[in-house]
Coordinates of N, CA and C in Angstrom, one line a residue:
M22 N 9.6 -25.6 -0.1 CA 8.7 -24.0 0.7 C 7.7 -24.5 0.5
K23 N 6.7 -23.8 1.5 CA 5.4 -24.2 1.7 C 4.6 -23.4 0.6
G24 N 3.6 -24.6 0.4 CA 2.6 -24.3 -0.6 C 3.1 -23.8 -1.9
M25 N 4.5 -24.3 -2.5 CA 5.0 -23.8 -3.4 C 4.4 -25.0 -4.8
E26 N 4.4 -26.1 -4.4 CA 4.1 -27.1 -5.2 C 2.6 -27.0 -5.5
R27 N 1.9 -26.4 -4.6 CA 0.1 -26.2 -5.0 C 0.0 -24.9 -5.6
L28 N 0.7 -23.8 -5.9 CA 0.6 -23.2 -7.0 C -0.6 -23.3 -8.0
D29 N -2.0 -22.5 -7.6 CA -2.9 -22.3 -9.0 C -2.1 -21.1 -10.0
Q30 N -2.0 -21.4 -11.2 CA -1.8 -20.7 -12.2 C -2.4 -19.8 -12.4
T31 N -3.4 -19.6 -12.5 CA -4.8 -19.1 -12.7 C -4.7 -18.2 -11.6
V32 N -4.5 -18.1 -10.4 CA -4.4 -17.8 -9.2 C -3.3 -16.6 -9.3
V33 N -2.2 -17.1 -9.6 CA -0.8 -16.8 -9.5 C -0.8 -15.4 -10.7
Q34 N -1.5 -15.6 -12.1 CA -1.7 -15.0 -13.4 C -2.4 -13.6 -12.6
E35 N -3.4 -13.9 -12.2 CA -4.2 -12.8 -11.6 C -3.8 -11.8 -10.6
L36 N -3.0 -12.8 -9.6 CA -2.5 -11.5 -8.3 C -1.4 -10.9 -9.4
K37 N -0.6 -11.7 -10.2 CA 0.1 -10.5 -11.3 C -0.5 -9.4 -11.6
E38 N -1.8 -9.9 -12.3 CA -2.2 -8.7 -13.2 C -2.7 -7.6 -12.3
K39 N -2.9 -7.7 -11.1 CA -3.8 -7.1 -10.1 C -2.7 -6.1 -9.5
I40 N -1.0 -6.3 -9.3 CA 0.0 -6.1 -9.4 C 0.3 -4.8 -10.1
A41 N 0.3 -5.3 -11.0 CA 0.3 -4.4 -11.9 C -0.5 -3.0 -12.2
L42 N -1.8 -3.5 -12.0 CA -2.6 -2.7 -12.4 C -3.0 -1.4 -10.8
G43 N -2.7 -2.1 -9.9 CA -2.2 -1.5 -8.8 C -1.1 -0.2 -9.0
C44 N -0.2 -0.8 -9.5 CA 1.0 0.1 -10.1 C 0.5 1.1 -10.8
K45 N 0.1 0.5 -11.9 CA -0.6 2.0 -12.8 C -1.2 3.0 -12.0
I46 N -2.1 2.5 -11.8 CA -3.2 3.3 -10.8 C -2.3 4.7 -10.1
L47 N -1.9 3.7 -8.7 CA -1.1 5.0 -8.0 C -0.2 6.0 -9.2
A48 N 0.2 5.3 -10.0 CA 1.3 6.5 -11.0 C 0.1 7.4 -11.8
K49 N -0.3 6.8 -11.9 CA -2.2 7.7 -12.9 C -2.3 8.9 -12.1
L50 N -2.0 8.3 -10.9 CA -3.0 9.6 -9.8 C -1.8 10.4 -8.9
E51 N -0.5 10.1 -9.3 CA 0.6 10.9 -9.5 C 0.9 11.2 -7.9
L52 N 0.7 9.2 -7.3 CA 1.0 8.9 -6.1 C 2.5 8.4 -6.1
S53 N 3.0 7.9 -7.3 CA 3.9 6.9 -7.2 C 4.6 7.3 -8.4
D54 N 6.0 7.3 -8.8 CA 6.3 7.1 -10.2 C 7.2 5.6 -10.5
Y55 N 8.8 6.0 -10.4 CA 9.3 4.1 -11.0 C 9.3 3.7 -9.1
L56 N 9.0 4.4 -8.5 CA 9.4 4.1 -6.9 C 8.1 3.6 -6.5
G57 N 7.9 2.9 -5.6 CA 6.9 2.4 -4.4 C 6.9 1.3 -5.1
H58 N 5.8 0.4 -4.5 CA 5.7 -1.1 -4.5 C 4.5 -1.5 -4.2
V59 N 4.0 -2.3 -5.0 CA 2.7 -3.0 -4.1 C 3.1 -4.5 -4.3
S60 N 2.6 -5.4 -3.3 CA 2.9 -6.3 -2.9 C 1.6 -7.6 -2.8
A61 N 1.6 -8.7 -2.6 CA 0.4 -9.7 -2.9 C 1.3 -11.0 -1.6
R62 N 0.5 -11.2 -0.8 CA 0.8 -12.7 -0.6 C 0.0 -13.6 -1.1
I63 N 0.8 -15.1 -1.6 CA -0.3 -15.7 -2.6 C -0.5 -16.9 -1.3
P64 N -2.0 -16.8 -1.2 CA -2.5 -17.6 -0.3 C -2.3 -18.8 -0.3
G65 N -2.2 -19.3 0.9 CA -2.0 -20.7 1.3 C -0.6 -20.9 1.3
T66 N 0.5 -19.9 1.1 CA 1.8 -19.9 1.3 C 2.6 -19.1 2.2
D67 N 4.3 -19.4 1.7 CA 4.7 -18.2 2.5 C 5.6 -17.6 1.2
L68 N 4.7 -17.3 0.6 CA 5.4 -16.8 -0.6 C 4.9 -15.3 -0.9
V69 N 5.6 -14.4 -1.8 CA 5.1 -13.2 -2.1 C 5.1 -12.7 -3.1
F70 N 4.4 -12.0 -3.8 CA 4.7 -11.1 -5.4 C 4.7 -10.1 -4.8
I71 N 5.6 -9.0 -5.7 CA 6.0 -7.8 -5.4 C 6.7 -7.1 -7.0
K72 N 6.4 -6.2 -6.8 CA 6.6 -5.4 -8.4 C 8.2 -5.4 -7.9
A73 N 8.6 -5.6 -9.1 CA 10.3 -5.3 -9.7 C 10.8 -4.2 -9.1
R74 N 12.2 -3.9 -9.0 CA 12.9 -3.0 -8.1 C 12.9 -1.8 -9.7
G75 N 12.4 -0.7 -9.1 CA 12.3 0.3 -9.5 C 13.1 0.6 -10.8
L76 N 14.4 0.6 -10.4 CA 15.9 1.0 -11.9 C 15.4 -0.3 -12.7
D77 N 15.1 -1.7 -12.4 CA 14.9 -2.4 -13.2 C 13.9 -2.3 -14.3
M78 N 12.7 -1.6 -14.0 CA 11.5 -1.6 -14.7 C 11.0 -0.6 -15.2
G79 N 11.4 0.5 -14.4 CA 11.1 2.4 -15.0 C 9.6 2.4 -14.4
N80 N 9.2 3.4 -14.9 CA 7.8 4.2 -14.9 C 6.8 2.7 -14.8
L81 N 6.1 3.2 -13.2 CA 4.9 2.7 -12.9 C 3.9 2.6 -14.2
L82 N 3.8 3.2 -14.6 CA 2.8 3.8 -16.0 C 2.7 2.4 -16.9
D83 N 4.1 2.0 -17.0 CA 4.4 1.1 -18.0 C 4.5 -0.7 -17.1
M84 N 4.5 -0.8 -15.8 CA 4.1 -1.9 -15.3 C 3.2 -3.1 -16.0
T85 N 3.6 -4.1 -15.9 CA 3.0 -5.4 -16.4 C 3.3 -6.5 -15.5
A86 N 2.8 -7.3 -15.6 CA 2.8 -8.7 -14.7 C 4.0 -9.1 -15.0
D87 N 4.6 -9.2 -16.2 CA 6.1 -9.8 -15.8 C 6.9 -9.3 -15.2
K88 N 6.6 -8.1 -14.8 CA 7.6 -7.4 -14.1 C 7.2 -7.8 -12.5
V89 N 6.8 -8.4 -12.1 CA 6.6 -9.1 -10.8 C 7.7 -9.9 -10.2
V90 N 8.1 -9.8 -8.9 CA 8.7 -10.8 -9.1 C 8.5 -11.8 -7.2
M91 N 8.7 -12.9 -7.5 CA 8.0 -14.0 -6.2 C 9.6 -13.6 -5.0
V92 N 9.3 -13.8 -4.1 CA 10.3 -14.0 -2.9 C 9.7 -14.9 -2.2
D93 N 10.1 -14.9 -0.8 CA 9.8 -15.5 0.1 C 9.6 -14.6 1.3
L94 N 9.4 -15.2 2.6 CA 9.2 -14.2 3.6 C 10.4 -13.4 4.4
E95 N 11.4 -14.2 3.6 CA 12.6 -13.3 4.1 C 13.0 -12.4 3.0
G96 N 12.6 -12.3 1.9 CA 12.6 -11.4 1.1 C 13.7 -11.6 -0.3
R97 N 13.6 -13.1 -0.1 CA 14.9 -13.6 -1.0 C 14.0 -13.9 -2.4
R98 N 14.6 -13.8 -3.5 CA 13.9 -14.0 -4.6 C 14.0 -15.4 -5.1
V99 N 12.6 -15.7 -5.6 CA 12.4 -16.9 -5.8 C 12.0 -17.3 -7.3
E100 N 11.2 -16.5 -7.9 CA 11.2 -16.6 -9.0 C 10.9 -15.4 -9.7
G101 N 11.8 -15.2 -11.0 CA 10.9 -13.3 -11.3 C 12.1 -13.1 -12.6
Q102 N 12.3 -14.1 -13.7 CA 12.8 -13.7 -15.1 C 14.1 -12.7 -14.8
D103 N 14.7 -12.7 -14.0 CA 16.3 -12.2 -13.3 C 15.7 -10.9 -12.9
L104 N 14.7 -10.3 -12.5 CA 14.3 -9.2 -11.8 C 14.8 -9.0 -10.5
N105 N 15.0 -8.1 -10.0 CA 15.5 -8.2 -8.5 C 14.2 -7.7 -7.8
P106 N 13.9 -7.8 -6.5 CA 12.9 -7.6 -6.1 C 13.0 -5.9 -5.2
P107 N 12.1 -5.2 -5.1 CA 12.7 -3.6 -4.7 C 13.4 -3.9 -3.0
D108 N 14.4 -2.8 -3.2 CA 15.4 -2.6 -1.9 C 14.7 -2.8 -0.5
E109 N 13.3 -2.6 -0.9 CA 12.6 -2.1 0.5 C 11.6 -3.5 1.1
V110 N 11.9 -4.8 0.2 CA 11.2 -5.7 0.2 C 10.6 -6.2 1.7
V111 N 11.9 -6.0 2.3 CA 11.9 -6.4 3.8 C 10.5 -5.4 4.4
L112 N 10.1 -4.3 4.2 CA 9.1 -3.2 4.5 C 7.4 -4.3 4.4
H113 N 7.8 -5.0 3.2 CA 6.1 -6.2 2.6 C 6.7 -7.1 3.7
T114 N 7.6 -7.9 3.4 CA 8.0 -9.2 3.9 C 7.3 -9.0 6.0
E115 N 8.2 -8.2 6.5 CA 7.9 -8.1 8.0 C 6.7 -7.6 8.5
I116 N 6.0 -6.9 7.6 CA 4.0 -6.5 7.9 C 3.7 -7.9 7.8
F117 N 3.9 -8.9 6.5 CA 3.2 -10.0 6.5 C 3.4 -11.0 7.1
K118 N 4.7 -10.8 7.9 CA 5.3 -11.7 9.2 C 4.0 -11.9 10.6
A119 N 3.9 -10.0 10.7 CA 3.5 -9.4 11.7 C 1.7 -9.3 11.5
R120 N 1.2 -9.6 10.5 CA 0.3 -9.7 10.2 C -0.3 -10.6 9.4
P121 N -0.7 -12.1 9.8 CA -1.3 -13.4 8.9 C -2.4 -12.6 8.3
E122 N -3.3 -12.2 8.6 CA -4.5 -11.8 8.0 C -4.5 -10.4 6.5
V123 N -3.4 -9.9 6.6 CA -2.9 -8.9 5.5 C -2.7 -9.6 4.4
M124 N -3.6 -9.4 3.2 CA -3.0 -10.3 1.7 C -2.2 -9.8 1.0
S125 N -2.2 -7.9 1.5 CA -1.6 -6.5 0.5 C -1.1 -5.9 1.2
V126 N 0.4 -5.2 1.1 CA 1.0 -4.1 1.4 C 0.8 -3.1 -0.2
V127 N 1.0 -2.0 -0.2 CA 1.4 -0.7 -0.7 C 2.5 0.2 0.1
H128 N 3.2 0.4 -0.7 CA 4.0 1.6 0.0 C 4.7 2.9 -1.5
T129 N 4.4 4.0 -1.0 CA 4.2 4.6 -1.7 C 4.7 6.3 -1.3
H130 N 5.2 6.9 -1.8 CA 5.7 8.5 -1.3 C 5.0 10.0 -1.8
Q131 N 3.6 9.6 -1.4 CA 2.5 10.0 -2.1 C 2.6 11.1 -1.3
P132 N 2.8 12.4 -2.3 CA 3.2 13.9 -1.4 C 2.5 14.7 0.0
I133 N 1.3 14.6 -0.2 CA 0.8 15.2 0.7 C 0.3 14.5 2.0
S134 N 0.4 13.3 2.0 CA 0.4 12.3 3.3 C 2.0 12.6 4.0
T135 N 2.9 12.8 3.0 CA 4.1 13.0 3.9 C 4.4 14.5 4.1
I136 N 4.0 15.5 3.7 CA 3.8 16.7 4.0 C 3.3 16.7 5.6
L137 N 2.3 16.2 5.6 CA 1.2 16.6 7.2 C 2.2 15.2 7.7
G138 N 3.1 14.6 7.5 CA 3.3 13.5 8.2 C 4.9 14.5 8.7
D139 N 5.3 15.3 8.0 CA 6.9 15.9 8.5 C 5.8 16.9 9.3
L140 N 5.1 17.5 9.2 CA 4.4 18.7 10.3 C 3.9 18.2 11.3
G141 N 3.9 16.7 11.8 CA 3.5 16.4 12.7 C 1.5 16.2 12.4
L142 N 1.1 16.7 11.6 CA -0.5 17.2 11.5 C -1.1 16.1 11.6
R143 N -1.8 15.5 12.1 CA -2.6 14.2 11.5 C -3.6 14.5 10.3
I144 N -3.8 13.1 9.8 CA -4.7 13.1 8.3 C -5.7 12.9 9.2
L145 N -6.9 14.0 9.2 CA -8.3 13.9 9.7 C -9.0 13.4 8.8
P146 N -10.3 12.6 9.4 CA -11.5 12.2 8.9 C -12.3 13.1 8.2
M147 N -12.2 13.3 7.0 CA -12.8 14.4 6.5 C -14.1 14.6 5.6
Q148 N -13.9 13.6 4.9 CA -15.3 13.4 4.1 C -15.4 12.0 3.7
G149 N -17.0 11.6 3.8 CA -17.7 10.5 3.7 C -17.2 9.1 3.7
V150 N -16.9 8.2 2.8 CA -16.8 6.6 2.7 C -15.6 6.5 3.1
M151 N -14.7 7.6 2.0 CA -13.2 7.7 2.2 C -12.2 8.2 3.3
A152 N -13.4 8.9 4.4 CA -12.6 9.3 5.3 C -12.5 7.8 7.1
A153 N -12.9 6.5 6.1 CA -12.6 6.0 7.2 C -11.3 5.1 7.2
V154 N -10.7 5.4 6.2 CA -8.9 4.7 6.1 C -8.1 5.9 7.6
A155 N -8.8 7.0 7.7 CA -8.4 8.0 8.5 C -9.4 8.2 9.9
A156 N -10.1 7.1 10.5 CA -11.3 7.0 11.4 C -10.0 7.3 12.9
R157 N -9.1 6.6 12.4 CA -8.2 6.5 14.1 C -6.7 7.0 13.3
E158 N -6.3 8.2 14.4 CA -4.9 8.3 14.4 C -4.3 7.9 13.5
I159 N -3.6 8.3 12.6 CA -2.7 7.1 11.7 C -1.0 7.2 12.4
P160 N -0.7 5.6 12.7 CA 0.7 6.2 13.6 C 2.2 6.6 12.6
V161 N 3.0 6.4 13.4 CA 4.4 7.2 12.3 C 5.3 5.9 12.9
F162 N 6.1 6.2 12.2 CA 7.6 4.9 12.1 C 8.2 6.2 11.7
E163 N 9.3 6.4 13.3 CA 10.3 8.0 12.9 C 11.0 7.6 12.7
S164 N 11.4 7.4 11.5 CA 12.7 7.4 10.5 C 12.7 7.5 8.9
S165 N 13.5 8.6 8.5 CA 13.2 8.9 6.9 C 13.5 7.9 6.1
L166 N 14.7 6.9 6.6 CA 15.7 5.9 5.9 C 15.2 5.2 5.4
K167 N 15.5 4.7 4.0 CA 15.1 3.7 3.4 C 15.2 2.2 4.3
I168 N 13.7 1.6 3.9 CA 13.8 0.2 4.7 C 14.2 -0.5 4.3
V169 N 15.9 -1.2 4.8 CA 16.4 -2.0 4.0 C 17.0 -3.2 4.9
T170 N 16.4 -3.3 6.5 CA 17.1 -4.7 7.0 C 15.6 -4.6 7.6
H171 N 16.0 -5.9 7.8 CA 14.8 -6.7 8.8 C 14.1 -5.9 10.0
E172 N 15.3 -5.7 10.6 CA 15.1 -4.6 12.0 C 14.0 -3.8 11.6
Q173 N 14.4 -3.2 10.1 CA 13.7 -1.6 10.2 C 12.4 -2.0 9.6
G174 N 12.3 -3.3 9.0 CA 11.0 -3.9 9.0 C 10.1 -3.8 9.8
R175 N 10.8 -4.6 10.5 CA 10.0 -5.2 11.9 C 9.8 -3.8 13.0
G176 N 10.4 -3.0 12.7 CA 10.0 -1.6 13.6 C 8.8 -1.0 12.5
V177 N 8.5 -0.7 11.4 CA 7.6 -0.2 10.7 C 6.1 -1.0 11.0
A178 N 6.3 -2.6 11.0 CA 5.0 -3.4 11.6 C 5.1 -3.0 12.4
R179 N 5.7 -2.6 13.8 CA 5.3 -2.7 15.8 C 4.5 -1.0 15.4
A180 N 5.2 -0.4 14.2 CA 4.1 1.4 14.7 C 2.9 0.8 14.1
L181 N 2.9 0.2 12.7 CA 1.5 -0.2 12.1 C 0.3 -0.4 12.9
G182 N 1.4 -1.4 14.0 CA 0.1 -2.6 14.9 C -1.0 -3.1 14.2
D183 N -2.1 -2.5 14.8 CA -3.1 -3.8 13.4 C -4.2 -2.2 13.2
H184 N -3.7 -1.0 12.4 CA -4.1 -0.1 11.8 C -4.0 -0.3 10.0
W185 N -5.0 0.4 8.9 CA -4.5 0.2 8.1 C -3.7 0.8 7.4
A186 N -2.9 2.1 8.0 CA -2.0 2.7 7.5 C -0.5 3.4 8.3
V187 N 0.0 3.7 7.8 CA 1.1 4.1 8.6 C 2.2 5.6 8.3
H188 N 2.5 6.6 8.5 CA 3.5 7.3 8.3 C 4.7 6.6 8.2
L189 N 5.5 6.9 7.2 CA 7.3 7.0 7.5 C 7.7 8.1 7.2
R190 N 8.0 8.6 8.3 CA 8.3 10.0 8.7 C 9.4 10.5 7.6
N191 N 9.3 11.3 6.6 CA 9.8 11.9 5.3 C 10.2 11.4 5.0
H192 N 9.0 9.9 4.6 CA 9.9 9.1 3.5 C 8.3 8.7 2.3
G193 N 7.0 8.4 3.3 CA 6.2 8.0 2.4 C 5.0 7.3 3.3
I194 N 4.3 7.0 3.2 CA 3.3 5.9 3.4 C 3.7 4.4 3.5
C195 N 2.8 3.6 4.2 CA 2.2 2.0 3.8 C 0.7 1.9 4.2
T196 N 0.3 1.4 2.7 CA -1.1 0.9 3.4 C -1.3 -0.6 3.5
V197 N -2.4 -1.0 3.9 CA -2.4 -2.6 4.2 C -3.8 -3.3 4.0
G198 N -4.1 -4.0 3.5 CA -5.8 -4.7 3.6 C -5.9 -6.0 3.0
D199 N -7.4 -6.4 2.9 CA -7.1 -8.2 2.7 C -7.2 -8.2 1.5
S200 N -7.1 -7.5 0.0 CA -7.0 -8.1 -1.1 C -6.0 -6.4 -1.8
I201 N -5.3 -6.7 -2.8 CA -4.4 -6.0 -3.4 C -5.3 -4.6 -3.7
E202 N -7.0 -5.1 -4.4 CA -8.0 -4.1 -4.4 C -8.2 -3.1 -3.3
Q203 N -7.9 -3.5 -1.9 CA -8.2 -2.8 -0.6 C -7.0 -1.6 -0.5
A204 N -5.7 -2.5 -0.3 CA -4.4 -2.0 0.0 C -4.5 -0.5 -0.9
V205 N -4.7 -0.8 -2.3 CA -3.8 0.7 -3.2 C -5.5 1.4 -2.9
V206 N -6.9 1.3 -2.6 CA -7.4 2.0 -2.6 C -7.6 2.7 -1.5
F207 N -7.1 2.2 -0.5 CA -6.7 2.9 1.2 C -6.0 3.8 0.8
A208 N -4.7 3.1 0.1 CA -3.5 4.6 -0.5 C -4.1 5.9 -0.9
I209 N -4.7 5.5 -1.9 CA -5.7 6.7 -2.6 C -6.5 7.2 -1.7
W210 N -7.2 7.0 -0.7 CA -8.2 7.5 0.4 C -7.6 8.4 1.3
L211 N -6.5 7.4 1.4 CA -5.2 8.6 2.6 C -5.2 10.0 2.2
E212 N -4.4 9.8 0.7 CA -4.2 11.1 0.3 C -5.4 11.9 0.2
H213 N -6.1 11.5 -0.1 CA -7.3 12.1 -0.4 C -8.4 12.9 1.0
Q214 N -7.9 12.7 2.1 CA -8.2 13.0 3.5 C -6.9 14.0 3.7
A215 N -5.9 13.7 3.5 CA -4.4 14.0 3.5 C -5.0 15.8 2.6
K216 N -5.1 15.8 1.7 CA -5.2 16.6 0.4 C -6.5 17.6 1.3
L217 N -7.5 17.3 1.8 CA -8.7 18.4 2.6 C -8.4 18.6 3.3
T218 N -7.5 17.8 4.4 CA -7.1 18.3 5.7 C -6.3 19.7 5.4
W219 N -4.9 19.2 4.5 CA -3.9 20.4 4.2 C -5.0 21.6 3.5
Q220 N -6.0 21.4 2.4 CA -6.9 22.4 2.3 C -7.3 23.2 3.5
A221 N -8.1 22.4 4.5 CA -8.8 23.4 5.2 C -7.6 24.0 6.4
S222 N -6.8 23.0 6.4 CA -5.2 23.8 7.4 C -5.0 25.4 7.0
A223 N -5.3 25.7 5.3 CA -4.8 26.8 5.0 C -6.1 28.3 5.4
A224 N -7.3 27.6 5.2 CA -8.4 28.5 5.6 C -8.7 28.5 7.3
G225 N -8.0 27.7 7.7 CA -8.4 27.5 9.3 C -7.8 26.5 10.0
I226 N -8.9 26.0 11.1 CA -8.1 24.8 11.8 C -9.5 24.1 11.6
P227 N -9.1 22.7 10.7 CA -10.2 22.2 10.5 C -10.3 21.2 11.5
R228 N -11.6 20.5 11.9 CA -12.1 19.7 12.5 C -12.2 18.1 12.4
G229 N -12.4 17.4 11.0 CA -12.6 16.5 10.9 C -14.2 15.7 11.5
M230 N -14.6 14.6 10.9 CA -15.7 14.3 11.7 C -15.3 13.8 12.9
S231 N -16.6 13.7 13.6 CA -16.4 13.2 15.1 C -15.7 11.4 14.5
Q232 N -15.4 11.0 15.9 CA -14.8 9.7 16.0 C -15.8 8.7 15.9
E233 N -17.0 9.0 16.3 CA -18.1 8.1 16.2 C -18.2 7.7 14.6
E234 N -18.6 9.2 14.3 CA -19.0 9.1 13.1 C -18.3 8.8 11.5
A235 N -17.1 8.9 11.7 CA -15.8 8.5 10.9 C -16.0 6.8 10.9
E236 N -15.9 6.2 12.5 CA -16.0 5.2 12.3 C -17.0 3.8 12.0
L237 N -18.4 4.9 11.7 CA -19.6 4.6 11.4 C -19.5 4.1 9.6
Q238 N -18.2 5.0 9.0 CA -17.9 4.9 7.7 C -17.3 3.3 7.4
I239 N -17.1 2.7 8.6 CA -15.8 1.5 8.1 C -16.7 0.1 7.5
K240 N -17.7 0.5 7.8 CA -18.7 -0.7 6.9 C -18.9 -0.5 5.7
D241 N -19.1 0.5 5.0 CA -19.1 0.8 3.6 C -17.7 1.1 3.0
A242 N -16.8 1.5 3.8 CA -15.5 1.3 2.9 C -15.1 -0.1 3.0
L243 N -15.7 -0.9 3.7 CA -15.2 -2.3 3.4 C -16.0 -2.9 2.5
G244 N -16.7 -2.0 2.0 CA -18.4 -3.0 1.1 C -17.5 -3.0 -0.7
P245 N -18.2 -2.3 -1.3 CA -18.4 -2.8 -2.8 C -16.7 -2.9 -3.5
M246 N -15.6 -3.4 -3.2 CA -14.3 -2.8 -3.3 C -14.1 -3.2 -4.3
A247 N -14.6 -4.1 -5.1 CA -14.3 -4.3 -6.7 C -15.4 -3.4 -7.4
S248 N -16.2 -2.4 -7.0 CA -16.5 -1.9 -8.2 C -15.7 -0.5 -8.1
R249 N -15.3 -0.1 -6.8 CA -14.6 1.0 -6.6 C -13.1 0.6 -7.4
W250 N -12.1 -0.9 -7.5 CA -11.4 -1.1 -8.4 C -11.9 -0.9 -10.2
R251 N -12.6 -1.4 -10.3 CA -13.2 -0.9 -11.6 C -12.9 0.8 -11.9
Y252 N -13.6 1.4 -11.1 CA -13.2 3.1 -11.4 C -11.9 2.7 -11.5
Y253 N -11.7 2.9 -10.7 CA -9.9 3.7 -10.9 C -8.8 2.7 -12.0
C254 N -9.5 1.8 -12.4 CA -8.9 0.9 -13.2 C -9.4 1.9 -14.9
S255 N -10.7 2.2 -14.3 CA -11.5 3.1 -16.2 C -10.4 4.5 -16.2
L256 N -9.9 4.6 -14.9 CA -9.0 6.1 -15.2 C -7.5 5.8 -16.3
L257 N -7.4 4.7 -16.2 CA -6.1 4.3 -17.1 C -6.3 4.3 -18.5
D258 N -7.9 4.5 -18.9 CA -8.2 4.5 -20.5 C -8.0 6.3 -20.8
N259 N -8.1 7.1 -20.0 CA -8.3 8.4 -20.1 C -6.4 8.5 -20.1

């Protein structure tokens, strides 16, 4: 299997720890419970680390590195202490196949983003650097069903295209990034912009930023991700 013989165990452990932290952050912010997943491509390989199946490992607030499973790009378990990959593993692996530059995928059932997706309302770029994640209209995968087949996974990847996020109609969202930190932070930011859009809709007709100004936020959005990650990790101490 490509690259398995060259796995750097320091890198392996770091990825597992970051997946665990990403899951805990998403749970802390009530964007996931025992459902939802964070995954990461193992650099230089055809292998992926992903959070184990929810029913096997429980509340994401209790997520640890030993609850991470290694799979290949077909979603087949390669390693993982007898834990099973999530039912929707192909949601991740088909995105990794379609987007070689993507290093991490996040799937959540975060509520406000899901509500706006159901209503057919665009999540608008509403505020600051976080608005970059919604600078372009977020595409929609028009199915509420669990993503358990390769065909469904490919459909999500096609809907995602070259965007950072995709709605799964009446199901949730996916975000992608060039790191675990980026994909997790983008999921958080997406929900923040969704919340502001929803709140503004209760008072009137929100406008959001202009396309030009929202896109000007992108450079800053892709900037000091390590500092942002430290901030969100610090929330776990409270």
